[in-house]
Coordinates of C-alpha atoms in Angstrom, one line a residue:
M1 CA 0.0 0.0 0.0
M2 CA 1.8 3.1 -1.1
P3 CA 0.8 6.7 -1.6
I4 CA 0.3 7.7 -5.2
T5 CA -1.4 11.1 -5.5
G6 CA -3.2 13.8 -3.6
I7 CA -6.9 14.6 -3.6
G8 CA -8.8 17.9 -4.3
P9 CA -11.4 19.6 -2.1
E10 CA -14.2 18.9 -4.6
R11 CA -13.5 15.2 -4.5
L12 CA -13.5 15.3 -0.7
R13 CA -16.9 17.0 -0.7
E14 CA -18.4 13.8 -2.3
F15 CA -18.0 12.1 1.1
T16 CA -20.5 12.7 3.9
S17 CA -17.9 13.5 6.5
F18 CA -16.7 16.6 4.6
R19 CA -19.8 18.0 3.0
T20 CA -20.4 20.6 5.7
L21 CA -16.8 21.8 6.1
P22 CA -16.0 25.3 4.9
E23 CA -13.9 25.6 1.7
D24 CA -10.8 26.8 3.5
D25 CA -10.9 23.8 5.9
L26 CA -11.4 21.5 2.9
V27 CA -8.3 23.0 1.3
I28 CA -6.2 22.5 4.4
L29 CA -7.5 18.9 4.8
A30 CA -6.9 18.0 1.2
G31 CA -3.3 19.2 1.5
R32 CA -2.7 16.6 4.3
I33 CA -4.2 13.6 2.5
A34 CA -2.4 11.1 0.2
V35 CA -4.3 8.7 -1.9
K36 CA -3.1 5.1 -1.5
E37 CA -3.3 2.0 -3.6
A38 CA -4.0 -1.6 -2.4
R39 CA -3.7 -4.6 -4.6
R40 CA -6.2 -7.5 -4.6
G41 CA -5.9 -9.5 -1.4
E42 CA -4.3 -6.8 0.6
V43 CA -5.8 -6.1 4.1
L44 CA -6.5 -2.4 5.0
F45 CA -7.4 -3.2 8.6
R46 CA -8.5 -6.2 10.7
C47 CA -11.3 -7.0 13.0
G48 CA -10.3 -5.9 16.5
D49 CA -7.9 -3.2 15.4
I50 CA -7.9 0.0 17.4
D51 CA -6.5 2.7 15.2
S52 CA -6.9 6.5 14.8
V53 CA -7.9 6.9 11.2
D54 CA -11.1 6.8 9.1
V55 CA -10.8 5.0 5.8
F56 CA -12.6 6.2 2.6
L57 CA -12.8 4.2 -0.7
L58 CA -12.1 6.1 -3.9
S59 CA -12.1 3.3 -6.5
G60 CA -12.4 -0.5 -6.7
R61 CA -14.1 -3.0 -4.6
L62 CA -13.6 -4.0 -0.9
Q63 CA -14.7 -7.0 1.1
L64 CA -15.8 -6.6 4.8
V65 CA -15.8 -9.8 7.0
A66 CA -17.2 -9.6 10.5
E67 CA -15.9 -11.7 13.4
D68 CA -18.9 -14.0 13.1
G69 CA -18.1 -14.7 9.4
R70 CA -20.7 -12.4 7.9
E71 CA -19.5 -10.9 4.6
R72 CA -20.4 -8.0 2.4
A73 CA -18.8 -6.3 -0.6
L74 CA -18.5 -2.5 -1.0
D75 CA -18.1 -0.7 -4.3
A76 CA -16.5 2.7 -4.7
G77 CA -19.1 5.3 -5.7
S78 CA -22.0 3.7 -3.9
D79 CA -24.0 5.6 -1.3
V80 CA -22.5 3.4 1.5
A81 CA -19.0 4.1 0.2
R82 CA -19.5 7.8 0.7
M83 CA -19.2 7.3 4.4
P84 CA -16.2 6.1 6.4
I85 CA -15.6 2.4 6.0
A86 CA -16.6 0.4 9.2
R87 CA -15.5 3.3 11.4
L88 CA -16.4 1.8 14.8
R89 CA -13.5 1.0 17.2
P90 CA -12.4 -1.6 17.9
R91 CA -12.8 -2.5 14.2
Q92 CA -15.9 -4.8 13.7
Y93 CA -14.7 -6.0 10.3
T94 CA -11.6 -7.1 8.4
A95 CA -11.3 -5.1 5.2
T96 CA -9.7 -6.8 2.2
A97 CA -9.2 -5.5 -1.3
L98 CA -11.2 -7.6 -3.9
T99 CA -9.7 -5.6 -6.7
T100 CA -6.9 -3.1 -7.1
L101 CA -8.4 -0.1 -5.3
E102 CA -7.6 3.4 -4.2
Y103 CA -8.4 4.8 -0.8
F104 CA -7.3 7.5 1.6
T105 CA -7.3 7.9 5.4
V106 CA -8.0 10.9 7.6
D107 CA -6.8 11.2 11.2
V108 CA -9.8 11.1 13.4
D109 CA -8.4 13.8 15.8
L110 CA -7.8 16.1 12.9
L111 CA -11.3 15.6 11.5
D112 CA -12.8 16.0 15.0
S113 CA -11.0 19.3 15.5
L114 CA -12.3 20.6 12.2
M115 CA -15.8 19.6 13.1
E116 CA -15.5 21.2 16.5
K117 CA -14.4 24.4 14.9
R118 CA -17.4 24.2 12.6
S119 CA -19.7 23.6 15.6
A120 CA -18.1 26.6 17.4
D121 CA -18.7 28.7 14.3
E122 CA -22.4 27.6 14.2
E123 CA -22.8 28.4 17.8
M124 CA -21.4 31.9 17.2
G125 CA -23.9 32.3 14.3
V126 CA -21.3 32.1 11.5
G127 CA -23.5 31.7 8.3
F128 CA -24.5 28.0 8.4
G129 CA -28.3 28.7 8.4
L130 CA -28.8 26.6 11.5
V131 CA -30.7 27.4 14.7
E132 CA -28.4 28.8 17.3
I133 CA -28.7 27.0 20.6
D134 CA -28.8 29.0 23.8
Y135 CA -26.9 26.8 26.2
G136 CA -28.0 28.9 29.2
S137 CA -24.6 28.8 31.0
D138 CA -21.0 28.0 30.7
E139 CA -21.7 24.8 32.6
S140 CA -24.3 23.7 30.1
A141 CA -22.0 24.4 27.2
E142 CA -19.3 22.3 29.0
M143 CA -21.7 19.4 29.4
L144 CA -22.6 19.5 25.7
Q145 CA -19.0 19.5 24.7
S146 CA -18.3 16.6 27.0
F147 CA -21.0 14.6 25.3
K148 CA -19.7 15.4 21.9
H149 CA -16.1 14.6 22.9
D150 CA -17.2 11.2 24.3
L151 CA -19.1 10.4 21.1
D152 CA -16.1 11.5 18.9
A153 CA -13.7 9.5 21.0
R154 CA -16.0 6.4 21.0
K155 CA -16.0 6.5 24.8
F156 CA -19.7 6.7 25.1
K157 CA -21.4 3.6 26.7
L158 CA -24.0 2.5 24.2
T159 CA -27.2 0.6 24.8
S160 CA -27.0 -3.0 23.7
L161 CA -29.4 -4.6 21.3
P162 CA -31.6 -7.0 23.3
E163 CA -30.4 -10.6 23.5
V164 CA -33.2 -12.3 21.5
A165 CA -32.7 -9.9 18.6
L166 CA -29.0 -10.6 18.6
A167 CA -29.5 -14.4 18.7
I168 CA -32.0 -14.4 15.8
R169 CA -29.9 -12.1 13.7
K170 CA -26.9 -14.4 14.3
V171 CA -28.6 -17.7 13.3
L172 CA -30.2 -16.1 10.2
N173 CA -26.9 -14.7 9.1
D174 CA -25.5 -18.2 9.3
G175 CA -27.9 -19.1 6.5
T176 CA -28.8 -22.6 7.9
A177 CA -31.6 -21.6 10.2
G178 CA -35.2 -22.8 9.6
A179 CA -38.5 -21.7 11.0
R180 CA -38.4 -24.2 13.9
Q181 CA -35.0 -23.0 15.1
V182 CA -36.0 -19.3 14.9
A183 CA -39.3 -20.1 16.7
D184 CA -37.4 -21.8 19.5
L185 CA -35.3 -18.7 20.0
I186 CA -38.3 -16.4 20.0
N187 CA -40.1 -18.6 22.5
R188 CA -37.4 -17.8 25.0
D189 CA -39.0 -14.4 25.3
P190 CA -42.8 -14.9 25.9
A191 CA -43.6 -11.2 25.3
I192 CA -41.9 -11.2 21.8
A193 CA -43.4 -14.5 21.0
A194 CA -46.9 -13.1 21.6
K195 CA -46.2 -10.1 19.5
I196 CA -44.9 -12.2 16.6
I197 CA -48.1 -14.3 16.6
R198 CA -50.2 -11.2 16.9
A199 CA -48.4 -9.6 13.9
A200 CA -48.9 -12.8 11.8
N201 CA -52.6 -12.6 12.5
S202 CA -52.9 -8.9 12.0
P203 CA -54.6 -7.4 8.9
I204 CA -51.2 -6.5 7.5
Y205 CA -50.0 -10.2 7.2
F206 CA -53.2 -12.2 7.8
G207 CA -53.5 -15.4 5.8
A208 CA -56.3 -18.0 5.2
A209 CA -56.0 -19.5 8.7
K210 CA -55.2 -18.2 12.1
C211 CA -51.6 -18.8 13.4
D212 CA -51.6 -20.4 16.9
S213 CA -47.9 -21.0 17.3
V214 CA -44.7 -19.0 16.8
Q215 CA -43.4 -21.5 14.3
N216 CA -46.5 -21.1 12.1
A217 CA -46.2 -17.3 12.5
V218 CA -42.6 -17.5 11.3
V219 CA -43.6 -19.6 8.3
R220 CA -46.3 -17.1 7.3
L221 CA -44.1 -14.0 7.8
G222 CA -40.9 -15.5 6.4
L223 CA -37.5 -15.4 8.0
G224 CA -36.5 -12.0 6.8
T225 CA -39.7 -10.3 7.9
T226 CA -39.5 -12.2 11.3
R227 CA -36.0 -10.8 11.9
Q228 CA -37.0 -7.2 11.2
L229 CA -40.1 -7.5 13.4
V230 CA -38.2 -9.1 16.3
I231 CA -35.7 -6.2 16.3
S232 CA -38.6 -3.7 16.0
F233 CA -40.5 -5.3 18.9
T234 CA -37.5 -5.5 21.2
L235 CA -36.6 -1.8 20.7
R236 CA -39.7 -0.6 22.6
D237 CA -38.4 -1.8 25.9
L238 CA -35.2 0.3 25.5
F239 CA -37.2 3.5 25.8
Q240 CA -37.6 3.4 29.6
A241 CA -36.5 5.8 32.3
K242 CA -37.2 6.6 35.9
A243 CA -37.0 10.4 35.8
P244 CA -40.3 11.9 34.8
L245 CA -38.9 14.3 32.2
L246 CA -36.8 11.5 30.6
Q247 CA -39.8 9.1 30.5
K248 CA -41.9 11.8 28.9
L249 CA -39.3 12.5 26.2
M250 CA -38.7 8.8 25.6
A251 CA -42.5 8.1 25.2
E252 CA -42.8 11.0 22.9
T253 CA -39.8 9.8 20.8
W254 CA -41.1 6.2 20.6
Q255 CA -44.5 7.5 19.4
H256 CA -42.7 9.6 16.8
C257 CA -40.6 6.7 15.7
A258 CA -43.6 4.4 15.4
D259 CA -45.4 7.0 13.3
V260 CA -42.4 7.3 10.9
A261 CA -42.0 3.6 10.8
A262 CA -45.7 3.0 9.9
I263 CA -45.6 5.7 7.1
S264 CA -42.3 4.3 5.8
L265 CA -43.8 0.8 5.6
V266 CA -46.8 2.1 3.6
L267 CA -44.6 4.2 1.2
A268 CA -42.3 1.3 0.6
R269 CA -45.2 -1.0 -0.2
H270 CA -46.7 1.4 -2.6
T271 CA -43.5 2.4 -4.4
Q272 CA -42.0 -1.1 -4.3
L273 CA -38.6 0.6 -4.2
F274 CA -37.6 -0.9 -0.9
N275 CA -38.4 -3.9 1.3
P276 CA -41.3 -2.7 3.5
E277 CA -40.2 -4.3 6.7
E278 CA -36.6 -2.9 6.2
A279 CA -38.2 0.5 5.6
M280 CA -40.3 0.1 8.8
L281 CA -37.3 -0.8 10.8
A282 CA -35.3 2.1 9.4
G283 CA -38.1 4.5 10.4
L284 CA -38.3 3.0 13.8
V285 CA -34.5 3.5 14.5
S286 CA -34.4 6.9 12.7
N287 CA -34.4 8.7 16.1
I288 CA -32.5 6.1 18.2
G289 CA -30.0 8.8 18.9
V290 CA -32.5 10.4 21.2
L291 CA -32.2 7.4 23.5
A292 CA -28.4 7.8 23.6
V293 CA -28.6 11.5 24.5
L294 CA -31.2 10.9 27.2
N295 CA -29.3 8.1 28.7
Y296 CA -26.2 10.3 28.9
A297 CA -28.3 13.2 30.3
Q298 CA -29.0 11.1 33.4
T299 CA -25.4 11.8 34.5
Y300 CA -26.3 15.5 34.8
P301 CA -29.1 15.9 37.3
Q302 CA -29.5 19.6 36.5
L303 CA -30.5 18.7 32.9
L304 CA -33.5 16.8 34.3
E305 CA -34.9 20.1 35.4
D306 CA -34.5 22.0 32.2
E307 CA -36.7 20.5 29.4
T308 CA -35.8 23.3 26.9
L309 CA -32.1 22.8 27.2
L310 CA -32.5 19.0 27.0
R311 CA -34.5 19.3 23.8
Q312 CA -31.8 21.5 22.4
W313 CA -29.3 18.8 23.2
I314 CA -31.4 16.3 21.5
E315 CA -31.9 18.3 18.3
K316 CA -28.2 19.0 18.0
L317 CA -26.8 15.6 18.8
K318 CA -29.3 12.9 17.9
G319 CA -28.1 12.3 14.4
Q320 CA -24.5 11.7 15.3
A321 CA -25.4 9.7 18.4
G322 CA -27.9 7.6 16.5
A323 CA -25.4 6.7 13.8
L324 CA -22.9 5.6 16.4
V325 CA -25.5 3.4 18.2
L326 CA -26.5 1.7 14.9
E327 CA -22.8 1.1 14.0
H328 CA -22.4 -0.4 17.5
W329 CA -25.3 -2.7 16.7
Q330 CA -23.8 -3.6 13.4
F331 CA -26.7 -2.4 11.4
P332 CA -26.3 -2.0 7.6
D333 CA -24.7 1.2 6.5
E334 CA -27.9 2.3 4.7
I335 CA -29.8 2.2 8.0
V336 CA -27.0 3.9 9.8
E337 CA -27.3 6.7 7.3
V338 CA -31.0 7.0 8.1
A339 CA -30.2 7.9 11.7
R340 CA -27.6 10.4 10.5
G341 CA -29.7 12.1 7.8
C342 CA -33.4 11.5 8.4
E343 CA -34.0 15.2 9.3
D344 CA -31.4 16.7 7.0
W345 CA -34.0 18.2 4.7
G346 CA -31.4 19.4 2.1
R347 CA -29.6 16.0 2.0
C348 CA -28.9 14.9 -1.6
P349 CA -25.7 12.9 -1.9
T350 CA -26.7 11.3 -5.3
P351 CA -29.5 11.7 -7.8
Q352 CA -30.6 8.1 -7.0
I353 CA -33.2 7.6 -4.3
D354 CA -32.0 5.7 -1.2
L355 CA -33.6 4.4 2.0
C356 CA -32.8 7.5 3.9
D357 CA -34.7 9.6 1.3
L358 CA -37.8 7.5 1.9
V359 CA -37.5 8.0 5.7
V360 CA -37.0 11.7 5.2
V361 CA -40.3 11.9 3.3
A362 CA -42.0 9.7 5.9
T363 CA -40.6 12.0 8.7
L364 CA -41.9 15.1 6.9
H365 CA -45.4 13.5 6.7
S366 CA -45.3 12.6 10.4
Y367 CA -44.9 16.3 11.2
I368 CA -48.1 17.4 9.3
G369 CA -50.5 19.0 11.7
K370 CA -47.9 19.0 14.6
R371 CA -45.8 21.8 16.0
K372 CA -42.1 21.3 15.3
Q373 CA -39.3 23.8 16.0
P374 CA -37.6 24.7 13.8
S375 CA -40.5 24.2 11.3
P376 CA -39.7 21.7 8.5
P377 CA -39.6 23.1 4.9
R378 CA -42.4 22.6 2.4
M379 CA -42.5 19.1 0.8
D380 CA -41.6 20.4 -2.7
Q381 CA -38.5 22.0 -1.4
V382 CA -37.0 18.8 -0.2
P383 CA -34.7 16.8 -2.6
A384 CA -35.8 13.5 -1.2
Y385 CA -39.4 14.2 -1.9
Q386 CA -38.5 15.2 -5.5
K387 CA -36.6 12.0 -6.0
L388 CA -39.7 9.9 -5.4
A389 CA -41.0 11.2 -8.8
L390 CA -38.2 9.0 -10.3
G391 CA -40.1 5.9 -9.1
T392 CA -43.7 4.9 -9.3
L393 CA -44.8 7.5 -6.8
T394 CA -45.2 11.1 -7.8
P395 CA -44.9 14.0 -5.4
E396 CA -48.5 15.1 -6.1
L397 CA -49.9 11.7 -5.0
T398 CA -48.0 11.0 -1.8
L399 CA -50.4 12.8 0.5
Q400 CA -53.4 11.3 -1.2
I401 CA -51.9 7.8 -1.0
L402 CA -51.2 8.2 2.7
V403 CA -54.8 9.4 3.3
E404 CA -56.1 6.4 1.5
S405 CA -53.7 4.2 3.4
R406 CA -54.6 5.6 6.8
E407 CA -56.0 2.2 7.9
Q408 CA -52.8 0.4 7.0
I409 CA -50.8 3.1 8.9
E410 CA -53.0 2.7 12.0
Q411 CA -52.6 -1.1 11.8
A412 CA -48.8 -0.8 11.6
R413 CA -48.8 1.7 14.5
A414 CA -51.0 -0.7 16.6
M415 CA -48.6 -3.6 15.8
L416 CA -45.6 -1.6 17.0
A417 CA -47.4 -0.3 20.1
A418 CA -48.6 -3.7 21.2

């Protein structure tokens, strides 16, 4: 692996980590980057490594292999490749070149310092068009910076995905599991078992006969749908807290996530552009970062008495925190991007529609008739909404379709709330 050329600021801006940096910072950063080449079979990093650089793929194809043997290939230029490659530390994958490829690395501390500078500029009101947060006191600003630092340094203690969801995901990733084995795992959690049977018998999935066992439910739903539903059902129990304010905000967040998930499911079914259950799960975890922020807030008792300040924390940090949580849970990169960008109304990394675009539109619809600060833009001003016209769904029909699908949306909400 040897350096071969440099990289220009405009090429850097193609990657999500650099899009919001000012031009002068991009020029500085570009001057410190050397593009490297790896031949087929060369390893860029190994599972378990703890290093201090983010890796970005410029050309070629890369293979990622997890510790449990799961594999996936990554092509340069794809939406997923516009983000850092498997950035969680310790590394969760071994990255091996499948072809001759070009890549570059950026020191995490350097990138963090540039992002902190940008955040400081935002807070001073330096032309980024974002809402300025009134931190209320130096102590509040210090707490916020502490949270951001812990996130950036990967020191934040993240909530674990529930055991039953992890077990089912593992056996299904092995590729040898059948309905009986999956049903046996689900039956270890009676509450989840009851929800899976209820879902299989719901109007959304109902068949000719009523399912009276988990195994029959798994057969009706299919293994893929069962996996997505189990993860969805287990998430509800994570949104719990003892402090009244935290419980209020968690309940509010879960309701919002369930609304976005239900609308995402219906839009995916109508457009046939995405797997409906995957879209539903993406909607459900789109605001998982709120959970991380609220859990962290419990270490600062004074925050539990200031709802306005806590909501400001949430709005500023939930995207970054959510992406980190989903990386920790080893979710696919396209769902990680949903947490990062579901309320980035101007987001448009490529002309092609992606899963995050669908959830952006679902999120906008979820705010119709509700008070939201800052107020979301009009639908026709959002690139994600315009992209839907490239598929079977035109912008003019989305609201009508959702009105006509109100019953399906309510059924999905009820399934998630059960």
